[in-house]
Short mmCIF file of C-alpha atoms and ligand atoms in Angstrom, two decimals:
data_model
loop_
_atom_site.label_atom_id
_atom_site.label_comp_id
_atom_site.label_asym_id
_atom_site.label_seq_id
_atom_site.Cartn_x
_atom_site.Cartn_y
_atom_site.Cartn_z
CA MET R 3 -47.95 -7.28 3.93
CA HIS R 4 -51.60 -7.65 5.09
CA GLY R 5 -53.78 -5.19 2.40
CA PRO R 6 -55.63 -2.38 3.41
CA THR R 7 -58.87 -4.28 3.41
CA PRO R 8 -60.18 -5.38 6.68
CA ARG R 9 -61.04 -8.71 6.84
CA PRO R 10 -63.82 -8.98 9.68
CA ALA R 11 -65.06 -12.67 10.90
CA ARG R 12 -67.58 -13.81 13.26
CA PHE R 13 -66.45 -16.86 15.85
CA SER R 14 -68.81 -19.28 17.57
CA ALA R 15 -68.71 -22.89 18.80
CA PRO R 16 -72.18 -24.93 18.32
CA GLY R 17 -70.41 -27.93 20.29
CA PRO R 18 -67.21 -29.32 21.84
CA LEU R 19 -63.98 -28.72 19.77
CA SER R 20 -62.27 -32.18 19.05
CA GLY R 21 -59.10 -33.77 16.68
CA THR R 22 -55.72 -33.68 16.24
CA THR R 23 -54.01 -30.71 14.99
CA GLY R 24 -50.75 -29.25 14.11
CA VAL R 25 -49.52 -25.51 14.22
CA PRO R 26 -47.26 -23.11 11.84
CA GLY R 27 -43.59 -22.79 12.64
CA ASP R 28 -42.09 -21.16 15.88
CA LYS R 29 -42.02 -17.51 14.54
CA SER R 30 -39.03 -16.56 16.88
CA ILE R 31 -36.81 -19.63 15.57
CA SER R 32 -37.86 -19.10 11.76
CA HIS R 33 -36.66 -15.58 11.82
CA ARG R 34 -32.65 -16.33 13.41
CA SER R 35 -32.76 -19.66 11.24
CA LEU R 36 -32.99 -17.30 7.91
CA MET R 37 -30.81 -14.58 9.47
CA LEU R 38 -27.90 -17.02 10.33
CA SER R 39 -28.06 -19.21 7.24
CA ALA R 40 -28.01 -16.11 5.67
CA LEU R 41 -24.87 -14.94 7.08
CA ALA R 42 -22.97 -18.48 6.86
CA ILE R 43 -21.09 -19.49 3.80
CA GLY R 44 -22.64 -22.35 1.64
CA GLU R 45 -26.19 -23.76 1.93
CA SER R 46 -28.26 -24.25 4.79
CA ARG R 47 -31.46 -25.71 4.77
CA VAL R 48 -34.50 -24.83 7.03
CA GLU R 49 -37.83 -27.36 7.37
CA GLY R 50 -40.84 -26.32 8.70
CA LEU R 51 -40.60 -22.45 8.53
CA LEU R 52 -43.49 -20.09 9.32
CA GLU R 53 -44.36 -18.39 6.29
CA GLY R 54 -46.00 -15.83 7.95
CA GLU R 55 -45.83 -12.19 6.84
CA ASP R 56 -43.44 -11.30 9.68
CA VAL R 57 -40.88 -14.21 8.48
CA LEU R 58 -41.53 -13.03 4.95
CA ALA R 59 -40.28 -9.63 5.94
CA THR R 60 -36.85 -11.15 7.18
CA ALA R 61 -36.49 -13.01 4.09
CA ALA R 62 -37.09 -10.30 2.04
CA ALA R 63 -34.62 -7.83 3.90
CA MET R 64 -31.95 -10.61 3.95
CA ARG R 65 -32.50 -11.05 0.23
CA ALA R 66 -31.86 -7.07 -0.43
CA MET R 67 -28.90 -7.91 1.66
CA GLY R 68 -27.27 -10.24 -0.57
CA ALA R 69 -28.55 -13.66 0.37
CA THR R 70 -30.21 -16.19 -1.79
CA ILE R 71 -33.26 -17.70 -0.29
CA GLU R 72 -35.78 -19.60 -2.07
CA ARG R 73 -38.31 -22.35 -0.99
CA GLY R 74 -38.20 -25.54 -3.04
CA GLU R 75 -41.25 -27.49 -4.28
CA ASP R 76 -40.88 -29.85 -1.52
CA ASP R 77 -41.34 -27.16 1.28
CA VAL R 78 -37.62 -26.87 2.42
CA TRP R 79 -36.33 -23.47 2.05
CA ARG R 80 -32.82 -23.43 1.19
CA ILE R 81 -30.39 -20.37 1.66
CA HIS R 82 -26.82 -19.55 0.83
CA GLY R 83 -25.56 -16.92 2.71
CA VAL R 84 -23.01 -14.28 2.22
CA GLY R 85 -20.49 -14.64 5.14
CA VAL R 86 -20.54 -13.02 8.78
CA GLY R 87 -19.37 -9.63 6.91
CA GLY R 88 -20.61 -9.87 3.61
CA LEU R 89 -23.62 -7.96 4.19
CA LEU R 90 -24.36 -5.92 0.84
CA GLN R 91 -25.93 -2.40 0.73
CA PRO R 92 -29.63 -2.86 0.53
CA LEU R 93 -30.92 -0.80 -2.58
CA GLY R 94 -34.45 0.19 -0.93
CA ALA R 95 -35.50 0.82 2.64
CA LEU R 96 -36.46 -2.62 4.49
CA ASP R 97 -40.06 -3.15 4.90
CA MET R 98 -40.67 -4.29 7.91
CA GLY R 99 -44.37 -5.11 7.70
CA ASN R 100 -45.76 -5.09 11.32
CA SER R 101 -42.27 -7.19 12.89
CA GLY R 102 -40.46 -5.71 15.60
CA THR R 103 -38.60 -9.21 15.60
CA SER R 104 -37.17 -8.24 12.20
CA THR R 105 -36.54 -4.69 12.90
CA ARG R 106 -34.67 -5.15 16.19
CA LEU R 107 -32.61 -8.05 15.44
CA LEU R 108 -31.77 -6.64 11.78
CA MET R 109 -31.08 -3.42 13.19
CA GLY R 110 -28.00 -5.49 14.88
CA LEU R 111 -27.04 -7.04 11.78
CA VAL R 112 -26.30 -3.79 9.85
CA ALA R 113 -25.26 -2.21 12.97
CA SER R 114 -21.80 -3.74 12.61
CA HIS R 115 -21.34 -3.90 8.93
CA ALA R 116 -20.37 -1.14 6.43
CA ILE R 117 -23.99 -0.47 5.08
CA THR R 118 -26.89 1.52 5.41
CA ALA R 119 -29.87 0.45 5.96
CA THR R 120 -33.33 2.58 6.42
CA PHE R 121 -36.32 0.14 8.41
CA THR R 122 -40.02 0.95 7.69
CA GLY R 123 -43.00 -0.16 9.10
CA ASP R 124 -46.88 -0.31 9.27
CA ALA R 125 -49.00 1.47 11.58
CA SER R 126 -48.43 -0.41 14.41
CA LEU R 127 -44.75 -1.14 14.43
CA SER R 128 -44.21 2.89 13.81
CA LYS R 129 -45.50 3.31 17.52
CA ARG R 130 -42.99 1.02 18.71
CA PRO R 131 -39.85 2.00 20.98
CA MET R 132 -36.48 1.17 19.13
CA GLY R 133 -34.67 2.99 21.78
CA ARG R 134 -33.86 0.15 23.19
CA VAL R 135 -32.06 -0.87 20.53
CA ILE R 136 -30.38 2.39 19.43
CA GLU R 137 -28.85 2.72 22.66
CA PRO R 138 -26.57 -0.50 22.81
CA LEU R 139 -26.03 -0.42 19.06
CA GLY R 140 -24.89 3.22 19.37
CA LEU R 141 -22.27 2.54 21.87
CA MET R 142 -21.09 -0.10 19.43
CA GLY R 143 -20.51 2.48 17.09
CA ALA R 144 -23.56 2.84 14.56
CA ASP R 145 -25.22 5.60 13.50
CA ILE R 146 -28.97 5.79 14.17
CA SER R 147 -31.12 8.22 13.21
CA ALA R 148 -34.92 7.69 13.98
CA SER R 149 -38.23 9.42 13.73
CA PRO R 150 -39.33 11.65 17.04
CA GLY R 151 -39.54 9.27 20.23
CA GLY R 152 -36.99 6.36 18.81
CA ARG R 153 -39.50 5.14 15.88
CA LEU R 154 -39.41 4.30 12.71
CA PRO R 155 -38.90 5.09 9.95
CA LEU R 156 -35.32 4.83 10.97
CA MET R 157 -31.86 5.12 9.24
CA VAL R 158 -28.87 2.59 10.30
CA ARG R 159 -25.50 3.49 9.66
CA GLY R 160 -23.63 0.39 10.31
CA LEU R 161 -19.70 0.96 11.62
CA CYS R 162 -17.13 -1.67 10.75
CA PRO R 163 -15.02 -2.78 12.69
CA ALA R 164 -17.70 -2.03 15.10
CA VAL R 165 -16.33 -1.86 19.38
CA PRO R 166 -17.26 -4.68 21.38
CA ILE R 167 -19.72 -3.67 24.55
CA ASP R 168 -20.92 -5.14 27.98
CA TYR R 169 -24.31 -4.57 28.40
CA ARG R 170 -26.50 -5.03 31.07
CA LEU R 171 -30.07 -5.00 29.49
CA PRO R 172 -32.90 -2.44 31.55
CA VAL R 173 -35.52 -4.25 29.80
CA ALA R 174 -36.08 -8.12 29.82
CA SER R 175 -35.96 -8.46 26.03
CA ALA R 176 -35.00 -11.36 23.56
CA GLN R 177 -35.17 -8.98 20.97
CA VAL R 178 -32.67 -6.60 22.43
CA LYS R 179 -30.14 -9.16 23.43
CA SER R 180 -30.45 -11.07 20.33
CA ALA R 181 -29.30 -7.18 18.38
CA ILE R 182 -26.46 -7.18 20.36
CA LEU R 183 -25.26 -10.95 19.62
CA LEU R 184 -26.10 -10.18 16.02
CA ALA R 185 -23.98 -7.19 16.20
CA GLY R 186 -21.36 -9.10 17.96
CA LEU R 187 -21.24 -11.71 15.41
CA ASN R 188 -19.10 -9.10 12.91
CA THR R 189 -17.31 -7.13 15.79
CA PRO R 190 -13.52 -8.11 16.93
CA GLY R 191 -13.35 -9.28 20.25
CA ILE R 192 -15.86 -10.04 22.90
CA THR R 193 -19.54 -8.82 23.22
CA ARG R 194 -20.96 -9.12 26.20
CA VAL R 195 -24.76 -9.31 27.07
CA VAL R 196 -25.75 -9.35 31.02
CA GLU R 197 -30.20 -10.39 30.98
CA PRO R 198 -31.17 -10.11 34.61
CA VAL R 199 -34.40 -12.11 33.79
CA ALA R 200 -33.99 -15.15 31.38
CA THR R 201 -35.57 -14.51 28.25
CA ARG R 202 -36.21 -16.70 25.29
CA ASP R 203 -32.79 -17.73 24.12
CA HIS R 204 -33.13 -19.16 20.88
CA SER R 205 -30.36 -17.12 19.48
CA GLU R 206 -27.85 -18.27 22.18
CA ARG R 207 -28.70 -21.98 21.01
CA MET R 208 -28.77 -21.38 17.26
CA LEU R 209 -25.33 -19.04 17.26
CA ARG R 210 -23.88 -22.14 18.68
CA GLY R 211 -25.61 -24.50 16.59
CA PHE R 212 -24.01 -22.31 13.25
CA GLY R 213 -20.16 -22.68 14.95
CA ALA R 214 -20.23 -19.23 16.77
CA GLU R 215 -18.35 -19.23 19.88
CA LEU R 216 -20.78 -18.36 22.68
CA THR R 217 -20.80 -18.92 26.41
CA VAL R 218 -23.52 -18.71 29.10
CA GLU R 219 -22.97 -18.27 32.74
CA GLU R 220 -25.90 -18.21 35.19
CA ASP R 221 -25.13 -16.15 38.53
CA GLY R 222 -27.70 -18.81 40.60
CA ALA R 223 -30.11 -15.40 40.93
CA GLY R 224 -31.90 -16.26 37.38
CA ALA R 225 -29.61 -13.54 35.90
CA ARG R 226 -27.40 -14.83 32.50
CA LEU R 227 -24.32 -13.30 31.25
CA ILE R 228 -23.81 -14.30 27.32
CA SER R 229 -20.67 -13.54 25.38
CA ILE R 230 -20.09 -13.65 21.75
CA ARG R 231 -16.77 -13.84 20.25
CA GLY R 232 -16.92 -12.30 16.91
CA GLU R 233 -15.57 -12.42 13.74
CA ALA R 234 -17.24 -15.60 13.49
CA ASP R 235 -17.49 -18.25 10.55
CA LEU R 236 -20.67 -19.58 10.43
CA ARG R 237 -20.84 -23.25 8.99
CA PRO R 238 -24.46 -23.87 7.20
CA GLN R 239 -26.89 -25.91 9.04
CA HIS R 240 -29.74 -28.19 8.26
CA ILE R 241 -32.69 -26.78 10.95
CA VAL R 242 -36.49 -28.15 11.72
CA VAL R 243 -38.20 -25.61 13.22
CA PRO R 244 -40.86 -26.77 15.69
CA GLY R 245 -44.38 -25.84 16.06
CA ASP R 246 -44.71 -22.44 18.19
CA PRO R 247 -45.97 -22.52 21.41
CA SER R 248 -47.50 -18.99 21.23
CA SER R 249 -49.87 -20.17 18.66
CA ALA R 250 -50.36 -23.60 20.21
CA ALA R 251 -51.76 -21.12 22.78
CA PHE R 252 -55.02 -20.60 20.80
CA PRO R 253 -56.25 -23.93 20.45
CA VAL R 254 -55.11 -25.05 23.78
CA VAL R 255 -57.32 -22.74 25.42
CA ALA R 256 -60.29 -23.04 23.27
CA ALA R 257 -60.26 -26.67 24.22
CA LEU R 258 -59.76 -25.97 27.57
CA LEU R 259 -62.60 -23.55 27.63
CA VAL R 260 -65.39 -24.83 25.38
CA PRO R 261 -67.24 -27.59 27.48
CA GLY R 262 -66.81 -31.16 26.30
CA SER R 263 -63.73 -30.66 24.12
CA GLU R 264 -60.66 -32.83 23.68
CA VAL R 265 -57.82 -31.54 20.94
CA THR R 266 -54.14 -32.78 20.47
CA VAL R 267 -51.72 -30.02 18.81
CA THR R 268 -48.50 -32.05 17.62
CA ASN R 269 -45.46 -30.74 17.57
CA VAL R 270 -45.40 -28.01 20.00
CA GLY R 271 -41.83 -26.65 20.93
CA LEU R 272 -41.52 -26.64 24.89
CA ASN R 273 -38.67 -24.51 25.62
CA PRO R 274 -38.42 -23.91 28.90
CA THR R 275 -38.13 -20.12 28.09
CA ARG R 276 -41.28 -20.20 26.45
CA ALA R 277 -43.65 -22.66 27.71
CA ALA R 278 -44.81 -21.40 30.92
CA LEU R 279 -48.19 -20.53 29.96
CA PHE R 280 -49.01 -24.52 30.01
CA ASP R 281 -47.67 -24.29 33.42
CA VAL R 282 -49.99 -21.77 34.82
CA LEU R 283 -52.99 -22.82 33.03
CA ARG R 284 -52.12 -26.07 35.02
CA MET R 285 -51.76 -24.35 37.94
CA MET R 286 -55.15 -22.74 37.36
CA GLY R 287 -56.71 -26.61 37.03
CA ALA R 288 -55.77 -27.09 33.40
CA ASP R 289 -55.75 -30.90 31.81
CA ILE R 290 -52.76 -30.54 29.89
CA VAL R 291 -50.51 -33.35 28.88
CA PHE R 292 -47.47 -33.20 26.71
CA ALA R 293 -47.12 -36.57 25.12
CA ASN R 294 -44.66 -38.08 22.68
CA ARG R 295 -41.64 -35.56 24.08
CA ARG R 296 -38.51 -35.48 22.03
CA GLU R 297 -35.86 -33.06 20.70
CA VAL R 298 -36.37 -31.81 17.23
CA GLY R 299 -33.40 -29.24 15.92
CA GLY R 300 -31.98 -28.62 19.36
CA GLU R 301 -35.51 -27.79 20.98
CA PRO R 302 -37.59 -29.76 23.21
CA VAL R 303 -41.12 -30.59 21.59
CA ALA R 304 -44.02 -32.58 22.39
CA ASP R 305 -47.69 -33.02 21.53
CA ILE R 306 -49.93 -31.29 23.88
CA VAL R 307 -53.57 -33.49 24.98
CA VAL R 308 -55.75 -31.05 26.36
CA ARG R 309 -59.15 -31.22 27.75
CA HIS R 310 -61.97 -28.99 28.64
CA SER R 311 -61.11 -28.04 32.16
CA VAL R 312 -62.97 -26.28 35.25
CA LEU R 313 -60.14 -23.38 35.88
CA ASN R 314 -59.45 -21.32 39.24
CA GLY R 315 -58.19 -17.50 39.07
CA ILE R 316 -54.57 -17.01 40.35
CA GLU R 317 -52.11 -14.66 40.97
CA THR R 318 -49.61 -14.91 37.98
CA PRO R 319 -45.99 -15.42 38.92
CA VAL R 320 -44.02 -12.38 38.10
CA GLU R 321 -41.02 -14.96 37.39
CA THR R 322 -42.05 -16.18 34.44
CA VAL R 323 -43.47 -13.21 32.58
CA ALA R 324 -40.62 -13.47 29.81
CA SER R 325 -41.53 -17.17 29.23
CA MET R 326 -45.05 -16.18 28.69
CA VAL R 327 -44.60 -12.66 27.68
CA ASP R 328 -47.04 -13.11 24.09
CA GLU R 329 -49.48 -15.31 26.26
CA TYR R 330 -51.01 -12.96 28.48
CA PRO R 331 -53.95 -11.87 26.03
CA ILE R 332 -55.09 -15.69 25.47
CA LEU R 333 -54.53 -16.09 29.31
CA PHE R 334 -56.98 -13.13 30.02
CA VAL R 335 -59.54 -15.14 28.08
CA ALA R 336 -59.03 -18.23 30.21
CA ALA R 337 -59.24 -15.96 33.49
CA ALA R 338 -62.41 -14.36 32.71
CA LEU R 339 -64.06 -17.89 32.17
CA ALA R 340 -62.34 -19.16 35.50
CA GLN R 341 -63.88 -19.70 38.78
CA GLY R 342 -62.66 -16.42 41.18
CA ARG R 343 -60.55 -13.75 40.60
CA THR R 344 -57.27 -13.41 38.50
CA VAL R 345 -54.24 -10.94 39.15
CA ALA R 346 -51.96 -10.54 36.25
CA ARG R 347 -49.36 -8.10 37.29
CA GLY R 348 -45.41 -7.28 36.58
CA LEU R 349 -46.85 -6.98 32.81
CA GLU R 350 -45.31 -3.28 31.70
CA GLU R 351 -43.94 -4.70 28.19
CA LEU R 352 -47.55 -5.67 27.56
CA ARG R 353 -47.93 -1.97 26.78
CA VAL R 354 -45.48 -2.01 24.08
CA LYS R 355 -46.47 -4.97 21.75
CA GLU R 356 -48.00 -5.05 18.37
CA SER R 357 -50.79 -2.49 20.10
CA ASP R 358 -51.10 -1.55 24.06
CA ARG R 359 -52.15 -5.23 25.10
CA ILE R 360 -53.40 -4.13 28.76
CA ALA R 361 -55.45 -1.54 27.35
CA VAL R 362 -56.83 -3.13 24.60
CA MET R 363 -57.79 -6.66 26.17
CA ALA R 364 -59.68 -4.95 29.23
CA GLU R 365 -61.80 -2.64 26.88
CA GLY R 366 -62.38 -5.88 24.49
CA LEU R 367 -62.98 -8.25 27.66
CA ARG R 368 -65.77 -5.57 29.15
CA ALA R 369 -67.13 -5.01 25.64
CA ILE R 370 -68.05 -8.75 25.84
CA GLY R 371 -69.40 -9.12 29.76
CA ALA R 372 -66.60 -9.72 31.71
CA ARG R 373 -65.49 -8.33 34.71
CA VAL R 374 -62.04 -6.26 34.51
CA GLU R 375 -60.10 -3.87 36.32
CA GLU R 376 -57.31 -2.47 34.35
CA LEU R 377 -53.65 -1.54 36.23
CA GLU R 378 -51.01 0.13 35.39
CA ASP R 379 -49.16 -3.21 35.10
CA GLY R 380 -51.55 -5.56 34.50
CA LEU R 381 -55.46 -6.75 34.89
CA ILE R 382 -57.67 -7.93 37.72
CA ILE R 383 -59.83 -10.58 36.11
CA ASP R 384 -63.29 -11.45 37.82
CA GLY R 385 -64.37 -14.91 35.74
CA THR R 386 -67.63 -16.51 34.95
CA GLY R 387 -66.59 -19.56 36.82
CA GLY R 388 -66.99 -21.50 33.44
CA ASP R 389 -70.37 -19.56 32.46
CA PRO R 390 -70.37 -18.25 29.03
CA LEU R 391 -69.72 -14.59 28.14
CA PRO R 392 -72.54 -12.52 26.91
CA GLY R 393 -70.37 -11.77 23.63
CA GLY R 394 -72.40 -10.46 20.79
CA ALA R 395 -69.62 -7.26 20.63
CA THR R 396 -67.40 -6.60 17.66
CA ILE R 397 -63.87 -6.43 18.87
CA ALA R 398 -61.32 -3.78 17.34
CA ALA R 399 -57.76 -6.01 16.52
CA ARG R 400 -55.52 -2.81 15.93
CA LEU R 401 -53.01 -4.33 13.72
CA ASP R 402 -52.32 -6.91 16.53
CA HIS R 403 -52.61 -10.82 15.49
CA ARG R 404 -52.70 -11.47 18.96
CA ILE R 405 -55.81 -9.88 20.09
CA ALA R 406 -57.56 -10.68 17.21
CA MET R 407 -56.94 -14.64 18.09
CA SER R 408 -57.92 -14.02 21.49
CA PHE R 409 -61.22 -12.54 21.14
CA ALA R 410 -61.96 -15.12 17.74
CA VAL R 411 -61.20 -17.37 20.74
CA ALA R 412 -63.36 -15.67 23.65
CA GLY R 413 -66.09 -15.80 20.05
CA LEU R 414 -66.30 -19.77 21.31
CA VAL R 415 -67.43 -19.37 24.52
CA SER R 416 -70.13 -16.15 24.14
CA SER R 417 -73.63 -16.61 24.28
CA ALA R 418 -73.66 -14.56 21.31
CA PRO R 419 -71.03 -14.62 18.54
CA VAL R 420 -68.06 -12.27 18.63
CA THR R 421 -67.07 -10.22 15.57
CA ILE R 422 -63.41 -9.28 14.92
CA ASP R 423 -63.28 -6.25 12.54
CA ASP R 424 -60.32 -7.28 11.10
CA MET R 425 -58.59 -10.78 11.04
CA SER R 426 -55.76 -9.92 8.37
CA PRO R 427 -52.94 -9.32 10.98
CA VAL R 428 -53.24 -12.77 11.76
CA ALA R 429 -51.39 -13.73 8.62
CA THR R 430 -48.15 -12.23 10.70
CA SER R 431 -47.76 -15.70 12.98
CA PHE R 432 -50.87 -18.09 11.89
CA PRO R 433 -51.58 -18.36 8.22
CA GLY R 434 -54.61 -20.90 8.37
CA PHE R 435 -55.96 -20.21 12.05
CA ALA R 436 -59.33 -19.73 11.25
CA ALA R 437 -59.62 -22.89 8.87
CA LEU R 438 -57.52 -24.69 11.92
CA MET R 439 -60.18 -23.65 14.34
CA THR R 440 -63.17 -24.51 11.85
CA GLY R 441 -61.34 -27.70 11.48
CA LEU R 442 -61.57 -28.50 15.47
CA GLY R 443 -65.72 -27.67 14.93
CA ALA R 444 -65.36 -23.98 15.68
CA GLU R 445 -68.11 -21.63 13.26
CA VAL R 446 -66.44 -19.01 11.76
CA ALA R 447 -68.52 -16.60 9.55
C1 LIG Z 514 -39.26 -12.24 20.61
C2 LIG Z 514 -38.98 -11.47 21.48
C3 LIG Z 514 -40.34 -10.95 22.50
C4 LIG Z 514 -41.55 -11.69 21.98
C5 LIG Z 514 -41.79 -11.41 20.42
C6 LIG Z 514 -40.60 -12.51 19.83
C7 LIG Z 514 -38.14 -12.90 19.80
O1 LIG Z 514 -40.61 -9.29 22.55
O2 LIG Z 514 -42.57 -10.66 22.55
O3 LIG Z 514 -43.24 -11.72 19.96
O4 LIG Z 514 -38.52 -13.44 18.81
O5 LIG Z 514 -36.95 -11.98 20.08
P1 LIG Z 514 -39.23 -8.42 23.18
O6 LIG Z 514 -37.92 -8.99 22.90
O7 LIG Z 514 -39.60 -7.48 23.06
O8 LIG Z 514 -39.83 -9.37 24.81
#
C-alpha cells in the first residue's frame, strides 16, 4: 500500500507531446482475472496483469483465502485455484487499501462461503458506502456487520448454501452487480440481477469464459437481466489483459490539449461499456483514430492515435455516464480548455468515488484559474478556448489517483506549473504514470 510519506510533483510541458506508448493492464479485468482464477481448479495464467496496489490487494486477499498466486520471471501470473466453494477462512483482516472494487467483489465471494472475513481499508475507502452491497448480500443470507453508515471496517459472515435472489440494482454499479454474480457462483439455483443501465460487463464475459452458465437478456430500453446458475465448476483459463482505457484517457487528453502534439497509445481495451470518453471527445471535435482494431482475450482492442485538437464545449450525454464513469475528472480538464460551455450532469455517483470528484475537481479547477460552477449532480465549465490556464497552484489529491493524474495533465496546459501534493495514490492504478508522461515530453519535477 502507498506509504504515509506524501510524494509531491510539479507538472508542465515545455513543448508538444509526441511518441508511442502502452498503458498498464485494465484494472477491472485484472481484479476479475485473479478472483476467477482463484476459484478454478488447475493453473490459470494471466498476461498483462495490472501490477498496481489495488490489484495486489485482491491478490493478497485471494492468497489469504487459499489460492496460490505467483508472478513468473516471464511476467506471467500463474494462479492455482481452490474451486468454487473452496475458499478458506482467512487468518487476519483483509486489507483492501484504496480499492473499492476489491472490497465489494470480495464481499460477494465471501458471502456465499462458510467463512468469515473482516475488510479494512485506507481513509478514502473507509468513507465509501458499502450499504449497496450489504443489502443484496444480506438478502442472500450473509451476516454483515459494518461500521456506522455502512462503512469499513466491516465483517462478512458468509452463508453456505446461500439463497439465490432476483435483484434490481438501485444504482448503476458494476461493482454491486459483480458482487451479486460472484456470490451467486456458489449459491444453489439461479441468481438474477437486473441493471436498468448497462455497466461494464467484464464479470459477465469472464464468468462465461471460465465456463459458468450465465445468460444476458436485453429489454431494448437499455436494461439487462443477467442470470447465473450457481455451484458452477470453473475451468482454468489463459487471460491476456488489454491496456486500461481509463489510464489511456490521461495521455490521450494531454495530447489533445497540448498544441502540436501527436501521440499513439497502443493496445487499449475498447469494450463499449468502457469507451464512451473517446466518443464524447470526438463529439467535442477531437482528432482521435482507432487503428489496428482487433480482439484480445475476448475484449475489443485498438491503438489510439490522437492529435492536438481545438475542442468545443458540449452537454455531455447522460445515457453513457456509466460507460465513462471514471473518466469525468479528465474530461473536466478537457472542458476547461474547450471553446464555450460544457454542462455535465447525472453524475451523483462521482460523489462517492475515491473522493467526492465533483467537489474536488471544482475546487482544484478554480484554484488553477478555470471557470467552474458546481451542481449537485455535475459541473458547468466555461472553457478558455484553448488558451492555457493560469495554473500555479498546489492541488490536494485526497488519496484519489484520478484526481492526481487529471491535475497533472492540467499542469501541461497551464502557464505556471501545477503541483500535486501527493502522487503516491497513482500507484493504485497506473504505476509508471510520471515516467510515461515524461517519455512523451512532459516535465515532471
Ligand atoms: C468498477 C466499477 C466502477 C468504477 C470502478 C471499477 C469495476 O465502480 O468506478 O473504478 O471494476 O467494477 P461502480 O460500480 O461503483 O460504478
